[in-house]
């Protein structure tokens, strides 16, 4: 069995806007030639600014959107063009956790029905009594009580609703779970609990996670590998520790530089970007980042960089990353000891995710009530 569970090769998604009377049709290149590989059992993160295409990419991988071009393989099977029963069977093995835990849950359905619906769909061999037992078990493992099955989504806090969404995603016993910013709508303390829950369930249930996020603290302490997206393309990818300690692409450097840090007696050089993010309907020629890159050279406007190897595990799409790295040897994050007390407390919340402790249902429920 291959170590790769999910693979995208040259994936594209173009949207056509306009085209009405006296209007010009515009092509928005939301995802434009993305190639990634997700290994079995890992947590793979996709990070970037709002509008970079990461949520569109997640929906393409899940087949919630039809790709314009490119290939998607799940467990060495091409899934880019499957339909009907094959697509329903795919839903059993690949599940999605949405960003907003309230709008993703039907307010007219009780929690028991919400969690029980995918069990009935994908596991028809279970009797009604067995389905009720399975609903209770799923609620328990995400830190809720079995009696919560009789309540409705509006009766829960944001963190509890996200736990319901996770329980619903786990109902079909999936091998891969994709989370589209699953903690961004939650308070920081609740974020830590949900991050810890996802990390624990990944190990306990032998799952693979793909996490979409813009909070780099979540990414740093939750993922094994990371892909950085800019304007529909992956500009850098590799092991999380390596990317955060030694970023090579100027855009990755700018993202890490934007993380608030304070260290007494020592100034920190920040990499500020100029201008606005270009429209995906009219991306710049050559390197798409050259209009904002402080290291751009004349030929960056005409030459398209390929996502090539930087080390055995890392890849970067930049013509001059080696020259940039030579001039900026300390572009990564400050070591933990150099952070301010407030920053250390924030990072410590996510550090708990690496300990993979089993959540206590009563404690979790009381903490979020």
mmCIF file of C-alpha atoms in Angstrom:
data_model
loop_
_atom_site.group_PDB
_atom_site.id
_atom_site.type_symbol
_atom_site.label_atom_id
_atom_site.label_comp_id
_atom_site.label_asym_id
_atom_site.label_seq_id
_atom_site.Cartn_x
_atom_site.Cartn_y
_atom_site.Cartn_z
ATOM 1 C CA UNK A 1 0.000 0.000 0.000
ATOM 2 C CA UNK A 2 1.333 3.437 -0.982
ATOM 3 C CA UNK A 3 2.234 6.014 1.679
ATOM 4 C CA UNK A 4 0.293 8.620 -0.330
ATOM 5 C CA UNK A 5 -3.441 8.680 0.454
ATOM 6 C CA UNK A 6 -4.414 11.817 -1.506
ATOM 7 C CA UNK A 7 -2.709 13.368 -4.511
ATOM 8 C CA UNK A 8 -3.515 16.339 -6.745
ATOM 9 C CA UNK A 9 -1.624 16.925 -9.983
ATOM 10 C CA UNK A 10 -1.975 20.169 -11.950
ATOM 11 C CA UNK A 11 -5.345 20.908 -10.354
ATOM 12 C CA UNK A 12 -7.215 23.923 -11.761
ATOM 13 C CA UNK A 13 -10.545 25.588 -11.042
ATOM 14 C CA UNK A 14 -11.553 28.552 -13.192
ATOM 15 C CA UNK A 15 -14.813 30.438 -12.672
ATOM 16 C CA UNK A 16 -16.425 32.442 -15.485
ATOM 17 C CA UNK A 17 -17.987 35.703 -14.321
ATOM 18 C CA UNK A 18 -20.064 38.201 -16.285
ATOM 19 C CA UNK A 19 -20.828 37.608 -19.915
ATOM 20 C CA UNK A 20 -24.190 39.404 -19.853
ATOM 21 C CA UNK A 21 -25.370 42.094 -22.261
ATOM 22 C CA UNK A 22 -22.442 44.380 -23.187
ATOM 23 C CA UNK A 23 -20.373 42.741 -20.438
ATOM 24 C CA UNK A 24 -17.042 41.043 -20.848
ATOM 25 C CA UNK A 25 -16.651 37.536 -19.460
ATOM 26 C CA UNK A 26 -13.892 37.295 -16.850
ATOM 27 C CA UNK A 27 -12.093 34.104 -15.929
ATOM 28 C CA UNK A 28 -11.179 33.856 -12.242
ATOM 29 C CA UNK A 29 -8.322 31.408 -11.701
ATOM 30 C CA UNK A 30 -9.109 30.432 -8.115
ATOM 31 C CA UNK A 31 -6.835 27.365 -8.243
ATOM 32 C CA UNK A 32 -4.303 27.287 -11.040
ATOM 33 C CA UNK A 33 -2.008 24.290 -11.375
ATOM 34 C CA UNK A 34 -1.745 22.996 -7.799
ATOM 35 C CA UNK A 35 0.096 19.727 -7.152
ATOM 36 C CA UNK A 36 0.251 18.261 -3.633
ATOM 37 C CA UNK A 37 0.672 14.873 -1.967
ATOM 38 C CA UNK A 38 -0.853 13.950 1.399
ATOM 39 C CA UNK A 39 0.723 11.011 3.198
ATOM 40 C CA UNK A 40 -1.254 8.429 5.093
ATOM 41 C CA UNK A 41 -1.641 9.216 8.797
ATOM 42 C CA UNK A 42 -0.238 12.760 8.699
ATOM 43 C CA UNK A 43 -1.750 16.189 9.247
ATOM 44 C CA UNK A 44 -1.237 18.245 6.098
ATOM 45 C CA UNK A 45 -1.891 21.997 6.302
ATOM 46 C CA UNK A 46 -2.712 24.470 3.536
ATOM 47 C CA UNK A 47 -2.132 28.088 4.511
ATOM 48 C CA UNK A 48 -2.366 31.498 2.869
ATOM 49 C CA UNK A 49 -4.154 34.855 2.845
ATOM 50 C CA UNK A 50 -7.895 35.151 2.358
ATOM 51 C CA UNK A 51 -8.675 34.773 -1.327
ATOM 52 C CA UNK A 52 -5.613 32.684 -2.153
ATOM 53 C CA UNK A 53 -7.736 29.687 -3.175
ATOM 54 C CA UNK A 54 -7.166 27.353 -0.233
ATOM 55 C CA UNK A 55 -10.875 26.797 0.519
ATOM 56 C CA UNK A 56 -11.580 26.216 -3.182
ATOM 57 C CA UNK A 57 -8.745 23.684 -3.221
ATOM 58 C CA UNK A 58 -10.257 21.889 -0.207
ATOM 59 C CA UNK A 59 -13.614 21.627 -1.955
ATOM 60 C CA UNK A 60 -11.950 20.332 -5.100
ATOM 61 C CA UNK A 61 -10.135 17.632 -3.134
ATOM 62 C CA UNK A 62 -13.456 16.662 -1.543
ATOM 63 C CA UNK A 63 -15.217 16.767 -4.943
ATOM 64 C CA UNK A 64 -17.665 19.382 -3.702
ATOM 65 C CA UNK A 65 -16.526 21.351 -6.779
ATOM 66 C CA UNK A 66 -15.752 20.010 -10.233
ATOM 67 C CA UNK A 67 -12.156 20.700 -11.349
ATOM 68 C CA UNK A 68 -11.557 22.567 -14.604
ATOM 69 C CA UNK A 69 -8.458 20.476 -15.240
ATOM 70 C CA UNK A 70 -6.004 18.216 -13.470
ATOM 71 C CA UNK A 71 -6.087 14.893 -11.653
ATOM 72 C CA UNK A 72 -7.149 13.926 -8.119
ATOM 73 C CA UNK A 73 -6.263 10.519 -6.709
ATOM 74 C CA UNK A 74 -7.525 9.010 -3.470
ATOM 75 C CA UNK A 75 -5.714 5.833 -2.473
ATOM 76 C CA UNK A 76 -4.321 5.545 -6.027
ATOM 77 C CA UNK A 77 -7.783 5.831 -7.601
ATOM 78 C CA UNK A 78 -8.660 8.677 -9.971
ATOM 79 C CA UNK A 79 -11.654 10.491 -8.456
ATOM 80 C CA UNK A 80 -11.677 13.665 -10.583
ATOM 81 C CA UNK A 81 -14.517 12.470 -12.803
ATOM 82 C CA UNK A 82 -16.496 9.958 -10.742
ATOM 83 C CA UNK A 83 -20.264 10.304 -10.474
ATOM 84 C CA UNK A 84 -23.338 8.753 -8.877
ATOM 85 C CA UNK A 85 -22.855 5.742 -6.634
ATOM 86 C CA UNK A 86 -19.056 5.934 -6.858
ATOM 87 C CA UNK A 87 -19.162 9.499 -5.557
ATOM 88 C CA UNK A 88 -21.479 8.518 -2.680
ATOM 89 C CA UNK A 89 -19.099 5.735 -1.736
ATOM 90 C CA UNK A 90 -16.241 8.234 -1.784
ATOM 91 C CA UNK A 91 -18.115 10.371 0.743
ATOM 92 C CA UNK A 92 -17.922 7.467 3.172
ATOM 93 C CA UNK A 93 -14.116 7.515 3.133
ATOM 94 C CA UNK A 94 -13.598 11.304 2.797
ATOM 95 C CA UNK A 95 -15.415 13.712 5.110
ATOM 96 C CA UNK A 96 -15.468 17.494 5.536
ATOM 97 C CA UNK A 97 -15.565 19.764 8.610
ATOM 98 C CA UNK A 98 -16.867 23.204 7.668
ATOM 99 C CA UNK A 99 -15.627 26.542 8.974
ATOM 100 C CA UNK A 100 -18.907 27.771 10.471
ATOM 101 C CA UNK A 101 -20.254 25.158 12.904
ATOM 102 C CA UNK A 102 -23.701 26.785 13.008
ATOM 103 C CA UNK A 103 -24.540 27.261 9.313
ATOM 104 C CA UNK A 104 -23.259 23.757 8.481
ATOM 105 C CA UNK A 105 -25.817 22.125 10.817
ATOM 106 C CA UNK A 106 -29.532 21.938 9.955
ATOM 107 C CA UNK A 107 -31.273 23.891 12.766
ATOM 108 C CA UNK A 108 -34.445 21.793 12.365
ATOM 109 C CA UNK A 109 -32.679 18.523 13.101
ATOM 110 C CA UNK A 110 -31.711 17.306 16.552
ATOM 111 C CA UNK A 111 -28.087 16.420 17.226
ATOM 112 C CA UNK A 112 -29.029 12.735 17.243
ATOM 113 C CA UNK A 113 -30.491 13.012 13.741
ATOM 114 C CA UNK A 114 -27.599 15.138 12.478
ATOM 115 C CA UNK A 115 -25.021 12.586 13.593
ATOM 116 C CA UNK A 116 -27.233 9.607 12.788
ATOM 117 C CA UNK A 117 -27.980 10.643 9.190
ATOM 118 C CA UNK A 118 -24.546 9.708 7.739
ATOM 119 C CA UNK A 119 -24.609 6.467 9.777
ATOM 120 C CA UNK A 120 -27.921 5.521 8.160
ATOM 121 C CA UNK A 121 -26.620 6.495 4.705
ATOM 122 C CA UNK A 122 -23.207 4.856 4.756
ATOM 123 C CA UNK A 123 -23.712 2.035 7.254
ATOM 124 C CA UNK A 124 -27.150 0.593 6.421
ATOM 125 C CA UNK A 125 -26.311 -2.735 8.033
ATOM 126 C CA UNK A 126 -26.810 -1.190 11.497
ATOM 127 C CA UNK A 127 -30.212 -1.476 13.155
ATOM 128 C CA UNK A 128 -31.998 1.521 14.686
ATOM 129 C CA UNK A 129 -30.819 0.547 18.171
ATOM 130 C CA UNK A 130 -27.253 0.146 16.941
ATOM 131 C CA UNK A 131 -27.406 3.571 15.285
ATOM 132 C CA UNK A 132 -28.502 5.142 18.578
ATOM 133 C CA UNK A 133 -25.600 3.439 20.342
ATOM 134 C CA UNK A 134 -23.196 4.667 17.658
ATOM 135 C CA UNK A 135 -24.489 8.241 17.971
ATOM 136 C CA UNK A 136 -23.924 8.090 21.737
ATOM 137 C CA UNK A 137 -20.422 6.718 21.205
ATOM 138 C CA UNK A 138 -19.504 9.462 18.711
ATOM 139 C CA UNK A 139 -20.813 12.212 20.980
ATOM 140 C CA UNK A 140 -18.792 10.749 23.831
ATOM 141 C CA UNK A 141 -15.500 10.644 21.931
ATOM 142 C CA UNK A 142 -15.850 14.309 20.869
ATOM 143 C CA UNK A 143 -16.447 15.397 24.447
ATOM 144 C CA UNK A 144 -20.267 15.621 24.575
ATOM 145 C CA UNK A 145 -22.822 13.653 26.595
ATOM 146 C CA UNK A 146 -25.212 11.087 25.076
ATOM 147 C CA UNK A 147 -28.247 13.066 26.297
ATOM 148 C CA UNK A 148 -27.143 15.949 24.029
ATOM 149 C CA UNK A 149 -28.584 13.910 21.149
ATOM 150 C CA UNK A 150 -32.065 15.247 21.983
ATOM 151 C CA UNK A 151 -31.034 18.906 21.749
ATOM 152 C CA UNK A 152 -30.790 21.234 18.747
ATOM 153 C CA UNK A 153 -27.747 23.163 17.408
ATOM 154 C CA UNK A 154 -28.889 26.562 18.740
ATOM 155 C CA UNK A 155 -28.729 25.204 22.300
ATOM 156 C CA UNK A 156 -24.935 24.778 22.162
ATOM 157 C CA UNK A 157 -21.908 27.049 22.252
ATOM 158 C CA UNK A 158 -19.666 27.523 19.207
ATOM 159 C CA UNK A 159 -17.111 25.014 20.445
ATOM 160 C CA UNK A 160 -19.790 22.425 21.176
ATOM 161 C CA UNK A 161 -21.334 22.922 17.731
ATOM 162 C CA UNK A 162 -17.958 22.321 16.122
ATOM 163 C CA UNK A 163 -17.677 19.107 18.145
ATOM 164 C CA UNK A 164 -21.058 18.084 16.708
ATOM 165 C CA UNK A 165 -19.731 18.782 13.217
ATOM 166 C CA UNK A 166 -16.683 16.630 13.929
ATOM 167 C CA UNK A 167 -18.869 13.812 15.277
ATOM 168 C CA UNK A 168 -20.970 13.984 12.109
ATOM 169 C CA UNK A 169 -17.816 13.813 9.970
ATOM 170 C CA UNK A 170 -16.614 10.741 11.890
ATOM 171 C CA UNK A 171 -19.926 8.903 11.591
ATOM 172 C CA UNK A 172 -18.999 7.065 8.382
ATOM 173 C CA UNK A 173 -15.606 5.904 9.735
ATOM 174 C CA UNK A 174 -13.655 7.977 7.161
ATOM 175 C CA UNK A 175 -9.990 7.472 6.355
ATOM 176 C CA UNK A 176 -9.477 11.151 5.453
ATOM 177 C CA UNK A 177 -10.992 14.272 7.045
ATOM 178 C CA UNK A 178 -10.633 17.720 5.468
ATOM 179 C CA UNK A 179 -11.195 20.709 7.756
ATOM 180 C CA UNK A 180 -11.806 24.144 6.197
ATOM 181 C CA UNK A 181 -10.574 26.485 8.939
ATOM 182 C CA UNK A 182 -12.370 24.383 11.571
ATOM 183 C CA UNK A 183 -11.339 26.583 14.521
ATOM 184 C CA UNK A 184 -11.188 30.100 13.038
ATOM 185 C CA UNK A 185 -14.713 31.024 14.220
ATOM 186 C CA UNK A 186 -14.000 30.004 17.830
ATOM 187 C CA UNK A 187 -12.464 31.767 20.827
ATOM 188 C CA UNK A 188 -8.769 31.056 21.419
ATOM 189 C CA UNK A 189 -9.352 28.860 24.475
ATOM 190 C CA UNK A 190 -11.991 26.818 22.633
ATOM 191 C CA UNK A 191 -9.707 26.638 19.569
ATOM 192 C CA UNK A 192 -7.124 24.871 21.704
ATOM 193 C CA UNK A 193 -9.691 22.310 22.868
ATOM 194 C CA UNK A 194 -10.861 21.543 19.309
ATOM 195 C CA UNK A 195 -7.279 21.398 17.981
ATOM 196 C CA UNK A 196 -6.420 18.987 20.780
ATOM 197 C CA UNK A 197 -9.529 16.933 19.982
ATOM 198 C CA UNK A 198 -8.694 16.647 16.263
ATOM 199 C CA UNK A 199 -5.100 15.688 17.001
ATOM 200 C CA UNK A 200 -6.200 13.046 19.494
ATOM 201 C CA UNK A 201 -8.859 11.572 17.200
ATOM 202 C CA UNK A 202 -6.397 11.389 14.306
ATOM 203 C CA UNK A 203 -4.117 9.145 16.352
ATOM 204 C CA UNK A 204 -6.922 7.207 18.030
ATOM 205 C CA UNK A 205 -8.896 6.471 14.839
ATOM 206 C CA UNK A 206 -5.930 6.165 12.457
ATOM 207 C CA UNK A 207 -7.085 9.024 10.220
ATOM 208 C CA UNK A 208 -5.385 11.471 7.888
ATOM 209 C CA UNK A 209 -6.146 15.189 8.290
ATOM 210 C CA UNK A 210 -6.004 18.016 5.750
ATOM 211 C CA UNK A 211 -6.395 21.347 7.545
ATOM 212 C CA UNK A 212 -7.072 24.695 5.829
ATOM 213 C CA UNK A 213 -6.086 27.631 8.038
ATOM 214 C CA UNK A 214 -4.714 31.140 8.124
ATOM 215 C CA UNK A 215 -3.740 31.048 11.812
ATOM 216 C CA UNK A 216 -0.081 30.041 11.734
ATOM 217 C CA UNK A 217 -0.121 29.128 15.429
ATOM 218 C CA UNK A 218 -2.625 26.365 14.651
ATOM 219 C CA UNK A 219 -0.527 25.210 11.704
ATOM 220 C CA UNK A 220 2.747 25.187 13.603
ATOM 221 C CA UNK A 221 1.543 23.018 16.453
ATOM 222 C CA UNK A 222 -0.872 20.747 14.622
ATOM 223 C CA UNK A 223 0.542 19.818 11.212
ATOM 224 C CA UNK A 224 3.340 17.564 10.003
ATOM 225 C CA UNK A 225 3.740 19.213 6.602
ATOM 226 C CA UNK A 226 2.480 22.478 5.123
ATOM 227 C CA UNK A 227 1.800 23.991 1.699
ATOM 228 C CA UNK A 228 1.769 27.796 1.349
ATOM 229 C CA UNK A 229 -0.595 29.197 -1.311
ATOM 230 C CA UNK A 230 -0.557 32.561 -3.053
ATOM 231 C CA UNK A 231 -3.045 33.626 -5.738
ATOM 232 C CA UNK A 232 -4.141 30.105 -6.607
ATOM 233 C CA UNK A 233 -0.714 28.461 -6.628
ATOM 234 C CA UNK A 234 1.519 26.666 -4.122
ATOM 235 C CA UNK A 235 4.687 28.725 -3.631
ATOM 236 C CA UNK A 236 6.370 26.614 -0.932
ATOM 237 C CA UNK A 237 5.827 23.249 0.739
ATOM 238 C CA UNK A 238 7.658 20.983 3.149
ATOM 239 C CA UNK A 239 7.858 19.778 6.753
ATOM 240 C CA UNK A 240 6.255 22.252 9.143
ATOM 241 C CA UNK A 241 9.291 22.619 11.428
ATOM 242 C CA UNK A 242 11.539 23.310 8.457
ATOM 243 C CA UNK A 243 9.179 25.839 6.855
ATOM 244 C CA UNK A 244 8.735 27.785 10.096
ATOM 245 C CA UNK A 245 12.418 27.732 11.040
ATOM 246 C CA UNK A 246 13.829 28.366 7.566
ATOM 247 C CA UNK A 247 11.295 29.830 5.118
ATOM 248 C CA UNK A 248 12.688 30.229 1.608
ATOM 249 C CA UNK A 249 9.957 31.968 -0.370
ATOM 250 C CA UNK A 250 9.540 35.723 0.305
ATOM 251 C CA UNK A 251 5.797 35.300 0.742
ATOM 252 C CA UNK A 252 6.296 32.656 3.441
ATOM 253 C CA UNK A 253 8.792 34.982 5.128
ATOM 254 C CA UNK A 254 6.195 37.768 5.088
ATOM 255 C CA UNK A 255 3.502 35.524 6.604
ATOM 256 C CA UNK A 256 5.782 34.478 9.451
ATOM 257 C CA UNK A 257 6.981 38.037 9.906
ATOM 258 C CA UNK A 258 3.387 39.162 10.460
ATOM 259 C CA UNK A 259 3.015 37.016 13.594
ATOM 260 C CA UNK A 260 3.070 39.379 16.611
ATOM 261 C CA UNK A 261 6.158 38.790 18.731
ATOM 262 C CA UNK A 262 7.954 40.786 21.397
ATOM 263 C CA UNK A 263 11.458 40.158 22.712
ATOM 264 C CA UNK A 264 12.978 42.615 25.181
ATOM 265 C CA UNK A 265 16.298 44.186 24.241
ATOM 266 C CA UNK A 266 16.239 42.861 20.683
ATOM 267 C CA UNK A 267 14.718 44.374 17.549
ATOM 268 C CA UNK A 268 13.055 42.145 15.028
ATOM 269 C CA UNK A 269 13.267 42.782 11.301
ATOM 270 C CA UNK A 270 9.893 42.504 9.630
ATOM 271 C CA UNK A 271 9.325 41.855 5.944
ATOM 272 C CA UNK A 272 6.629 44.298 4.866
ATOM 273 C CA UNK A 273 4.763 43.775 1.623
ATOM 274 C CA UNK A 274 3.708 46.655 -0.600
ATOM 275 C CA UNK A 275 0.503 46.962 -2.585
ATOM 276 C CA UNK A 276 -2.656 44.886 -2.623
ATOM 277 C CA UNK A 277 -3.113 41.247 -3.545
ATOM 278 C CA UNK A 278 -3.760 41.144 -7.321
ATOM 279 C CA UNK A 279 -7.093 39.903 -8.616
ATOM 280 C CA UNK A 280 -7.206 36.215 -9.583
ATOM 281 C CA UNK A 281 -9.130 37.394 -12.643
ATOM 282 C CA UNK A 282 -6.023 39.243 -13.848
ATOM 283 C CA UNK A 283 -2.927 37.673 -12.220
ATOM 284 C CA UNK A 284 0.470 39.254 -12.910
ATOM 285 C CA UNK A 285 2.692 37.772 -15.585
ATOM 286 C CA UNK A 286 5.761 35.744 -14.665
ATOM 287 C CA UNK A 287 5.974 35.185 -10.917
ATOM 288 C CA UNK A 288 2.598 36.129 -9.480
ATOM 289 C CA UNK A 289 4.230 37.483 -6.325
ATOM 290 C CA UNK A 290 6.662 39.831 -8.086
ATOM 291 C CA UNK A 291 4.360 42.888 -7.787
ATOM 292 C CA UNK A 292 4.652 42.734 -3.983
ATOM 293 C CA UNK A 293 8.022 41.047 -3.522
ATOM 294 C CA UNK A 294 10.790 43.262 -2.045
ATOM 295 C CA UNK A 295 13.419 41.023 -3.685
ATOM 296 C CA UNK A 296 11.911 40.966 -7.188
ATOM 297 C CA UNK A 297 14.218 41.414 -10.180
ATOM 298 C CA UNK A 298 13.422 42.473 -13.711
ATOM 299 C CA UNK A 299 13.049 38.977 -15.126
ATOM 300 C CA UNK A 300 10.593 37.952 -12.354
ATOM 301 C CA UNK A 301 7.890 39.753 -14.363
ATOM 302 C CA UNK A 302 8.401 37.445 -17.372
ATOM 303 C CA UNK A 303 9.727 34.125 -16.085
ATOM 304 C CA UNK A 304 7.285 31.734 -14.367
ATOM 305 C CA UNK A 305 9.013 29.933 -11.452
ATOM 306 C CA UNK A 306 8.473 26.201 -11.068
ATOM 307 C CA UNK A 307 7.864 24.532 -7.718
ATOM 308 C CA UNK A 308 11.254 22.863 -7.514
ATOM 309 C CA UNK A 309 13.185 21.036 -4.791
ATOM 310 C CA UNK A 310 14.983 23.064 -2.131
ATOM 311 C CA UNK A 311 15.833 20.087 0.104
ATOM 312 C CA UNK A 312 14.866 16.424 0.117
ATOM 313 C CA UNK A 313 11.453 17.255 1.608
ATOM 314 C CA UNK A 314 10.883 20.917 0.715
ATOM 315 C CA UNK A 315 9.954 22.650 -2.527
ATOM 316 C CA UNK A 316 9.878 26.347 -3.415
ATOM 317 C CA UNK A 317 8.710 28.388 -6.425
ATOM 318 C CA UNK A 318 11.202 31.257 -6.552
ATOM 319 C CA UNK A 319 14.010 32.022 -9.019
ATOM 320 C CA UNK A 320 16.293 33.590 -6.425
ATOM 321 C CA UNK A 321 15.461 31.877 -3.138
ATOM 322 C CA UNK A 322 19.105 30.875 -2.597
ATOM 323 C CA UNK A 323 20.323 34.475 -2.951
ATOM 324 C CA UNK A 324 17.544 35.689 -0.646
ATOM 325 C CA UNK A 325 18.380 33.052 1.976
ATOM 326 C CA UNK A 326 22.041 34.082 1.919
ATOM 327 C CA UNK A 327 21.068 37.693 2.693
ATOM 328 C CA UNK A 328 18.482 36.766 5.367
ATOM 329 C CA UNK A 329 19.875 33.853 7.401
ATOM 330 C CA UNK A 330 17.382 34.329 10.277
ATOM 331 C CA UNK A 331 14.046 34.706 8.510
ATOM 332 C CA UNK A 332 12.212 32.115 10.633
ATOM 333 C CA UNK A 333 10.278 32.528 13.854
ATOM 334 C CA UNK A 334 11.987 33.525 17.070
ATOM 335 C CA UNK A 335 12.652 30.548 19.380
ATOM 336 C CA UNK A 336 10.069 30.129 22.112
ATOM 337 C CA UNK A 337 12.390 31.506 24.805
ATOM 338 C CA UNK A 338 12.523 34.865 23.001
ATOM 339 C CA UNK A 339 8.768 35.412 22.847
ATOM 340 C CA UNK A 340 6.830 37.729 25.105
ATOM 341 C CA UNK A 341 4.876 36.262 28.009
ATOM 342 C CA UNK A 342 1.549 36.810 26.210
ATOM 343 C CA UNK A 343 2.803 35.160 23.023
ATOM 344 C CA UNK A 344 4.114 32.194 24.996
ATOM 345 C CA UNK A 345 0.689 31.702 26.602
ATOM 346 C CA UNK A 346 -1.005 31.734 23.186
ATOM 347 C CA UNK A 347 1.439 29.236 21.702
ATOM 348 C CA UNK A 348 1.125 27.050 24.813
ATOM 349 C CA UNK A 349 -2.582 26.576 24.088
ATOM 350 C CA UNK A 350 -1.735 24.842 20.837
ATOM 351 C CA UNK A 351 1.230 22.973 22.279
ATOM 352 C CA UNK A 352 -1.355 20.937 24.203
ATOM 353 C CA UNK A 353 -2.471 19.462 20.866
ATOM 354 C CA UNK A 354 0.775 17.487 20.620
ATOM 355 C CA UNK A 355 0.040 15.648 23.865
ATOM 356 C CA UNK A 356 -3.035 13.913 22.386
ATOM 357 C CA UNK A 357 -4.940 13.470 25.599
ATOM 358 C CA UNK A 358 -8.402 11.911 25.480
ATOM 359 C CA UNK A 359 -11.024 14.598 26.204
ATOM 360 C CA UNK A 360 -13.183 14.186 29.278
ATOM 361 C CA UNK A 361 -16.827 14.627 28.141
ATOM 362 C CA UNK A 362 -18.059 16.298 31.321
ATOM 363 C CA UNK A 363 -15.048 18.594 31.645
ATOM 364 C CA UNK A 364 -15.222 19.667 28.009
ATOM 365 C CA UNK A 365 -18.943 20.270 28.124
ATOM 366 C CA UNK A 366 -18.748 22.308 31.343
ATOM 367 C CA UNK A 367 -15.805 24.353 30.045
ATOM 368 C CA UNK A 368 -17.747 25.450 26.959
ATOM 369 C CA UNK A 369 -21.206 25.796 28.460
#
